[in-house]
Amino acid sequence: MAFLADALQRIKPSATIAVTDKARALKAAGRNVIGLGAGEPDFDTPENIKQAAIKAIESGKAAKYTAVDGIPELKAAIAAKFKRENGLDYKPSQIIVGTGGKQVLFNALMASLNPGDEVIIPAPYWVSYPEIVALLGATPVSIVTTMENGFKLTAEQLEKAITPKTKWLIFNSPSNPTGAAYTREEVKALTDVLMKHPHVWMLTDDMYEHLVYDNFTFTTPAQVEPKLYERTLTLNGVSKAYCMTGWRIGYAGGPEPLIKAMAMLQSQSTSNPSAVAQWASVEALNGPQDFIEKHNKIFKERRDLIVSMLNQANGIQCPKPEGAFYVYPSCAGTIGKTAPSGKKLANDEDFVSELLEAEGVAVVHGSAFGAGPAFRISYATKTEDLEEAGRRIQRFCGNLK
Ligand SMILES: Cc1ncc(COP(=O)(O)O)c(C=O)c1O
């Protein structure tokens, strides 16, 4: 439509939301569908966090606009969290709170990118990274990682991708969509490369920090390489670990001039994030953290279950990732085969749509994340449903001709 902005030509809607919508529509039409598309915990927000929100409403604290970049109490809780968990010192003036990690990311990119700038994004990637970069007229430079390397970017790959136009490396560990998490040594190999290129900044998305298994130790780039602190934006939020996706609170710590610029943008768009959600997040960060471990025990069991079931399905190969609540199996062994409907599977998009059609299991095709043929399963879903989905995937793959 001629009326709409040219910038819209550069982006597409989120494939993960599209799958969730399609599964919802099939369910509404009476089909028995198991949705493994959504990237959010199936657990409810912990009770103490809900109570803090209720108290904020009843005391009138939530009634008014707050400071655009977050209430002082939340900034203090975030500063304490960065110190306690990451060994990072951020002053309140170096911290911004936004409406979800997504808004903070958007503001960071909008505040820093000019047309023609390049942003290095390891693939498979979270779908929003390249879309936001492209929307802003900059160039996403995708580097495809391999299953053999555990879906991790290598120092050589990074070195090769850097040009004089590179502005950011977007780094996400544990990763959406692969669950891959980088060890301290693996992070160091990448920060060593960035130390040789002082014009490249590090945007680290630590959203899944707390969701790691088998005693994996999470580290964040500015902690591993303190000399990179001055050009690192450390992004995080309460959505995933605290089961608060609906509350919409994300935050970042970084150099003051960048944070200030992000706050200015926010002041002209959404202003402060919801006051209720900010007070709830104070409790999330300052309150008891024991439920995280309890949830992680369940997530780990589910990961092990689904990885084992997928590896028993014909034509599927699934590595066991270190974190998040995703697995990213290859379906290369099914491509070229024929589904029960008679359709020949030409790519992973065919695989996921035939799987949904034949067995009512909704997953997201890997090509949406920039690397296929593969698909993403979110195992943040009831264990019985996950097990049933595993059986259906095995049956679907077994029936391919
Ligand atoms: C890697 C990653 N970063 C950031 C976000 C944004 O989280 P939110 O905006 O819900 O806080 C998500 C959500 O799916 C994610 O997967």
PDB file of N, CA, C and O and ligand atoms in Angstrom, residues 39-40 99-105 126 129 172 174-177 205-208 235-240 244-246 248-251 326 376, ligand 1:
ATOM      1  N   GLY A  39       8.252 -18.780  23.174  1.00  0.00           N
ATOM      2  CA  GLY A  39       9.457 -18.699  23.990  1.00  0.00           C
ATOM      3  C   GLY A  39       9.179 -18.132  25.361  1.00  0.00           C
ATOM      4  O   GLY A  39       9.726 -17.074  25.713  1.00  0.00           O
ATOM      5  N   GLU A  40       8.326 -18.807  26.126  1.00  0.00           N
ATOM      6  CA  GLU A  40       8.086 -18.304  27.484  1.00  0.00           C
ATOM      7  C   GLU A  40       7.824 -19.457  28.433  1.00  0.00           C
ATOM      8  O   GLU A  40       7.248 -20.475  28.043  1.00  0.00           O
ATOM      9  N   THR A  99      10.440  -1.300  28.379  1.00  0.00           N
ATOM     10  CA  THR A  99       9.273  -2.180  28.280  1.00  0.00           C
ATOM     11  C   THR A  99       9.695  -3.487  27.610  1.00  0.00           C
ATOM     12  O   THR A  99       9.483  -3.696  26.417  1.00  0.00           O
ATOM     13  N   GLY A 100      10.325  -4.352  28.386  1.00  0.00           N
ATOM     14  CA  GLY A 100      10.851  -5.608  27.869  1.00  0.00           C
ATOM     15  C   GLY A 100      12.258  -5.416  27.339  1.00  0.00           C
ATOM     16  O   GLY A 100      12.657  -4.300  26.969  1.00  0.00           O
ATOM     17  N   GLY A 101      12.975  -6.523  27.289  1.00  0.00           N
ATOM     18  CA  GLY A 101      14.318  -6.490  26.707  1.00  0.00           C
ATOM     19  C   GLY A 101      14.257  -5.997  25.269  1.00  0.00           C
ATOM     20  O   GLY A 101      15.184  -5.348  24.776  1.00  0.00           O
ATOM     21  N   LYS A 102      13.156  -6.295  24.610  1.00  0.00           N
ATOM     22  CA  LYS A 102      13.026  -5.942  23.201  1.00  0.00           C
ATOM     23  C   LYS A 102      13.069  -4.430  22.995  1.00  0.00           C
ATOM     24  O   LYS A 102      13.712  -3.942  22.072  1.00  0.00           O
ATOM     25  N   GLN A 103      12.407  -3.673  23.863  1.00  0.00           N
ATOM     26  CA  GLN A 103      12.455  -2.217  23.697  1.00  0.00           C
ATOM     27  C   GLN A 103      13.860  -1.680  23.983  1.00  0.00           C
ATOM     28  O   GLN A 103      14.338  -0.764  23.308  1.00  0.00           O
ATOM     29  N   VAL A 104      14.516  -2.261  24.973  1.00  0.00           N
ATOM     30  CA  VAL A 104      15.860  -1.796  25.315  1.00  0.00           C
ATOM     31  C   VAL A 104      16.800  -2.040  24.130  1.00  0.00           C
ATOM     32  O   VAL A 104      17.601  -1.173  23.749  1.00  0.00           O
ATOM     33  N   LEU A 105      16.666  -3.224  23.528  1.00  0.00           N
ATOM     34  CA  LEU A 105      17.471  -3.550  22.344  1.00  0.00           C
ATOM     35  C   LEU A 105      17.163  -2.570  21.207  1.00  0.00           C
ATOM     36  O   LEU A 105      18.070  -2.038  20.554  1.00  0.00           O
ATOM     37  N   TRP A 126      18.129 -14.874  17.257  1.00  0.00           N
ATOM     38  CA  TRP A 126      16.781 -14.455  17.657  1.00  0.00           C
ATOM     39  C   TRP A 126      16.259 -13.545  16.537  1.00  0.00           C
ATOM     40  O   TRP A 126      16.964 -12.623  16.099  1.00  0.00           O
ATOM     41  N   TYR A 129      16.760  -9.510  15.996  1.00  0.00           N
ATOM     42  CA  TYR A 129      18.022  -8.775  15.780  1.00  0.00           C
ATOM     43  C   TYR A 129      18.139  -8.238  14.348  1.00  0.00           C
ATOM     44  O   TYR A 129      18.285  -7.032  14.152  1.00  0.00           O
ATOM     45  N   ASN A 172      24.571 -13.515  22.076  1.00  0.00           N
ATOM     46  CA  ASN A 172      23.449 -14.003  22.872  1.00  0.00           C
ATOM     47  C   ASN A 172      23.767 -15.397  23.411  1.00  0.00           C
ATOM     48  O   ASN A 172      23.801 -16.366  22.662  1.00  0.00           O
ATOM     49  N   PRO A 174      23.016 -17.805  27.096  1.00  0.00           N
ATOM     50  CA  PRO A 174      22.494 -18.882  26.272  1.00  0.00           C
ATOM     51  C   PRO A 174      21.618 -18.329  25.140  1.00  0.00           C
ATOM     52  O   PRO A 174      20.999 -17.278  25.304  1.00  0.00           O
ATOM     53  N   SER A 175      21.607 -19.078  24.057  1.00  0.00           N
ATOM     54  CA  SER A 175      21.022 -18.560  22.830  1.00  0.00           C
ATOM     55  C   SER A 175      19.574 -18.966  22.621  1.00  0.00           C
ATOM     56  O   SER A 175      19.176 -20.098  22.883  1.00  0.00           O
ATOM     57  N   ASN A 176      18.820 -18.025  22.127  1.00  0.00           N
ATOM     58  CA  ASN A 176      17.559 -18.313  21.474  1.00  0.00           C
ATOM     59  C   ASN A 176      17.896 -18.210  19.993  1.00  0.00           C
ATOM     60  O   ASN A 176      18.318 -17.116  19.564  1.00  0.00           O
ATOM     61  N   PRO A 177      17.843 -19.244  19.181  1.00  0.00           N
ATOM     62  CA  PRO A 177      17.052 -20.459  19.319  1.00  0.00           C
ATOM     63  C   PRO A 177      17.798 -21.745  19.658  1.00  0.00           C
ATOM     64  O   PRO A 177      17.143 -22.787  19.746  1.00  0.00           O
ATOM     65  N   ASP A 205      23.295  -9.943  24.926  1.00  0.00           N
ATOM     66  CA  ASP A 205      21.915 -10.192  25.354  1.00  0.00           C
ATOM     67  C   ASP A 205      21.944 -11.382  26.302  1.00  0.00           C
ATOM     68  O   ASP A 205      22.041 -12.531  25.884  1.00  0.00           O
ATOM     69  N   ASP A 206      21.876 -11.065  27.603  1.00  0.00           N
ATOM     70  CA  ASP A 206      22.010 -12.091  28.647  1.00  0.00           C
ATOM     71  C   ASP A 206      20.653 -12.550  29.184  1.00  0.00           C
ATOM     72  O   ASP A 206      20.547 -12.999  30.332  1.00  0.00           O
ATOM     73  N   MET A 207      19.636 -12.433  28.366  1.00  0.00           N
ATOM     74  CA  MET A 207      18.256 -12.708  28.797  1.00  0.00           C
ATOM     75  C   MET A 207      18.077 -14.088  29.442  1.00  0.00           C
ATOM     76  O   MET A 207      17.261 -14.275  30.319  1.00  0.00           O
ATOM     77  N   TYR A 208      18.875 -15.079  28.962  1.00  0.00           N
ATOM     78  CA  TYR A 208      18.706 -16.454  29.476  1.00  0.00           C
ATOM     79  C   TYR A 208      19.799 -16.821  30.486  1.00  0.00           C
ATOM     80  O   TYR A 208      20.024 -18.008  30.748  1.00  0.00           O
ATOM     81  N   LEU A 235      22.668  -6.370  28.262  1.00  0.00           N
ATOM     82  CA  LEU A 235      21.197  -6.363  28.236  1.00  0.00           C
ATOM     83  C   LEU A 235      20.657  -7.579  28.991  1.00  0.00           C
ATOM     84  O   LEU A 235      21.202  -8.681  28.859  1.00  0.00           O
ATOM     85  N   ASN A 236      19.616  -7.358  29.764  1.00  0.00           N
ATOM     86  CA  ASN A 236      19.048  -8.456  30.528  1.00  0.00           C
ATOM     87  C   ASN A 236      17.583  -8.112  30.818  1.00  0.00           C
ATOM     88  O   ASN A 236      17.078  -7.087  30.360  1.00  0.00           O
ATOM     89  N   GLY A 237      16.923  -8.945  31.601  1.00  0.00           N
ATOM     90  CA  GLY A 237      15.521  -8.660  31.910  1.00  0.00           C
ATOM     91  C   GLY A 237      14.947  -9.713  32.827  1.00  0.00           C
ATOM     92  O   GLY A 237      15.619 -10.689  33.147  1.00  0.00           O
ATOM     93  N   VAL A 238      13.714  -9.482  33.243  1.00  0.00           N
ATOM     94  CA  VAL A 238      13.096 -10.421  34.181  1.00  0.00           C
ATOM     95  C   VAL A 238      12.187 -11.420  33.476  1.00  0.00           C
ATOM     96  O   VAL A 238      11.656 -12.333  34.116  1.00  0.00           O
ATOM     97  N   SER A 239      12.017 -11.267  32.154  1.00  0.00           N
ATOM     98  CA  SER A 239      10.997 -12.051  31.445  1.00  0.00           C
ATOM     99  C   SER A 239      11.131 -13.564  31.630  1.00  0.00           C
ATOM    100  O   SER A 239      10.163 -14.235  31.977  1.00  0.00           O
ATOM    101  N   LYS A 240      12.316 -14.089  31.383  1.00  0.00           N
ATOM    102  CA  LYS A 240      12.440 -15.552  31.263  1.00  0.00           C
ATOM    103  C   LYS A 240      12.671 -16.220  32.616  1.00  0.00           C
ATOM    104  O   LYS A 240      11.925 -17.105  33.000  1.00  0.00           O
ATOM    105  N   MET A 244       8.057 -13.730  33.828  1.00  0.00           N
ATOM    106  CA  MET A 244       7.382 -12.430  33.794  1.00  0.00           C
ATOM    107  C   MET A 244       7.303 -11.876  32.368  1.00  0.00           C
ATOM    108  O   MET A 244       7.382 -10.666  32.168  1.00  0.00           O
ATOM    109  N   THR A 245       7.128 -12.759  31.385  1.00  0.00           N
ATOM    110  CA  THR A 245       7.094 -12.272  29.999  1.00  0.00           C
ATOM    111  C   THR A 245       5.992 -11.238  29.780  1.00  0.00           C
ATOM    112  O   THR A 245       6.170 -10.291  29.024  1.00  0.00           O
ATOM    113  N   GLY A 246       4.870 -11.425  30.463  1.00  0.00           N
ATOM    114  CA  GLY A 246       3.743 -10.513  30.261  1.00  0.00           C
ATOM    115  C   GLY A 246       3.896  -9.158  30.951  1.00  0.00           C
ATOM    116  O   GLY A 246       3.192  -8.210  30.631  1.00  0.00           O
ATOM    117  N   ARG A 248       6.576  -7.189  30.984  1.00  0.00           N
ATOM    118  CA  ARG A 248       7.318  -6.304  30.089  1.00  0.00           C
ATOM    119  C   ARG A 248       8.325  -5.404  30.803  1.00  0.00           C
ATOM    120  O   ARG A 248       8.204  -4.175  30.788  1.00  0.00           O
ATOM    121  N   ILE A 249       9.320  -6.024  31.415  1.00  0.00           N
ATOM    122  CA  ILE A 249      10.425  -5.246  31.970  1.00  0.00           C
ATOM    123  C   ILE A 249      11.765  -5.846  31.507  1.00  0.00           C
ATOM    124  O   ILE A 249      12.023  -7.032  31.702  1.00  0.00           O
ATOM    125  N   GLY A 250      12.567  -5.007  30.871  1.00  0.00           N
ATOM    126  CA  GLY A 250      13.929  -5.381  30.504  1.00  0.00           C
ATOM    127  C   GLY A 250      14.841  -4.242  30.922  1.00  0.00           C
ATOM    128  O   GLY A 250      14.366  -3.141  31.247  1.00  0.00           O
ATOM    129  N   TYR A 251      16.147  -4.487  30.935  1.00  0.00           N
ATOM    130  CA  TYR A 251      17.053  -3.416  31.353  1.00  0.00           C
ATOM    131  C   TYR A 251      18.420  -3.617  30.728  1.00  0.00           C
ATOM    132  O   TYR A 251      18.718  -4.692  30.175  1.00  0.00           O
ATOM    133  N   TYR A 326      15.343 -24.101  24.768  1.00  0.00           N
ATOM    134  CA  TYR A 326      15.166 -24.465  23.365  1.00  0.00           C
ATOM    135  C   TYR A 326      16.125 -25.578  22.980  1.00  0.00           C
ATOM    136  O   TYR A 326      17.228 -25.664  23.511  1.00  0.00           O
ATOM    137  N   ARG A 376      13.136 -25.260  15.675  1.00  0.00           N
ATOM    138  CA  ARG A 376      13.307 -24.940  17.086  1.00  0.00           C
ATOM    139  C   ARG A 376      12.130 -25.475  17.877  1.00  0.00           C
ATOM    140  O   ARG A 376      10.975 -25.281  17.489  1.00  0.00           O
TER     141      ARG A 376
HETATM  142  C1  LIG B   1      17.280 -13.677  23.062  1.00  0.00           C
HETATM  143  C2  LIG B   1      16.169 -12.815  23.522  1.00  0.00           C
HETATM  144  N1  LIG B   1      16.431 -11.549  23.846  1.00  0.00           N
HETATM  145  C3  LIG B   1      15.480 -10.706  24.255  1.00  0.00           C
HETATM  146  C4  LIG B   1      14.175 -11.128  24.361  1.00  0.00           C
HETATM  147  C5  LIG B   1      13.161 -10.099  24.777  1.00  0.00           C
HETATM  148  O1  LIG B   1      12.552 -10.370  25.935  1.00  0.00           O
HETATM  149  P1  LIG B   1      11.413  -9.411  26.507  1.00  0.00           P
HETATM  150  O2  LIG B   1      11.202  -8.306  25.561  1.00  0.00           O
HETATM  151  O3  LIG B   1      10.222 -10.292  26.636  1.00  0.00           O
HETATM  152  O4  LIG B   1      11.946  -8.956  27.827  1.00  0.00           O
HETATM  153  C6  LIG B   1      13.837 -12.441  24.018  1.00  0.00           C
HETATM  154  C7  LIG B   1      12.438 -12.892  24.065  1.00  0.00           C
HETATM  155  O5  LIG B   1      12.039 -13.826  23.423  1.00  0.00           O
HETATM  156  C8  LIG B   1      14.868 -13.307  23.592  1.00  0.00           C
HETATM  157  O6  LIG B   1      14.607 -14.568  23.255  1.00  0.00           O
END
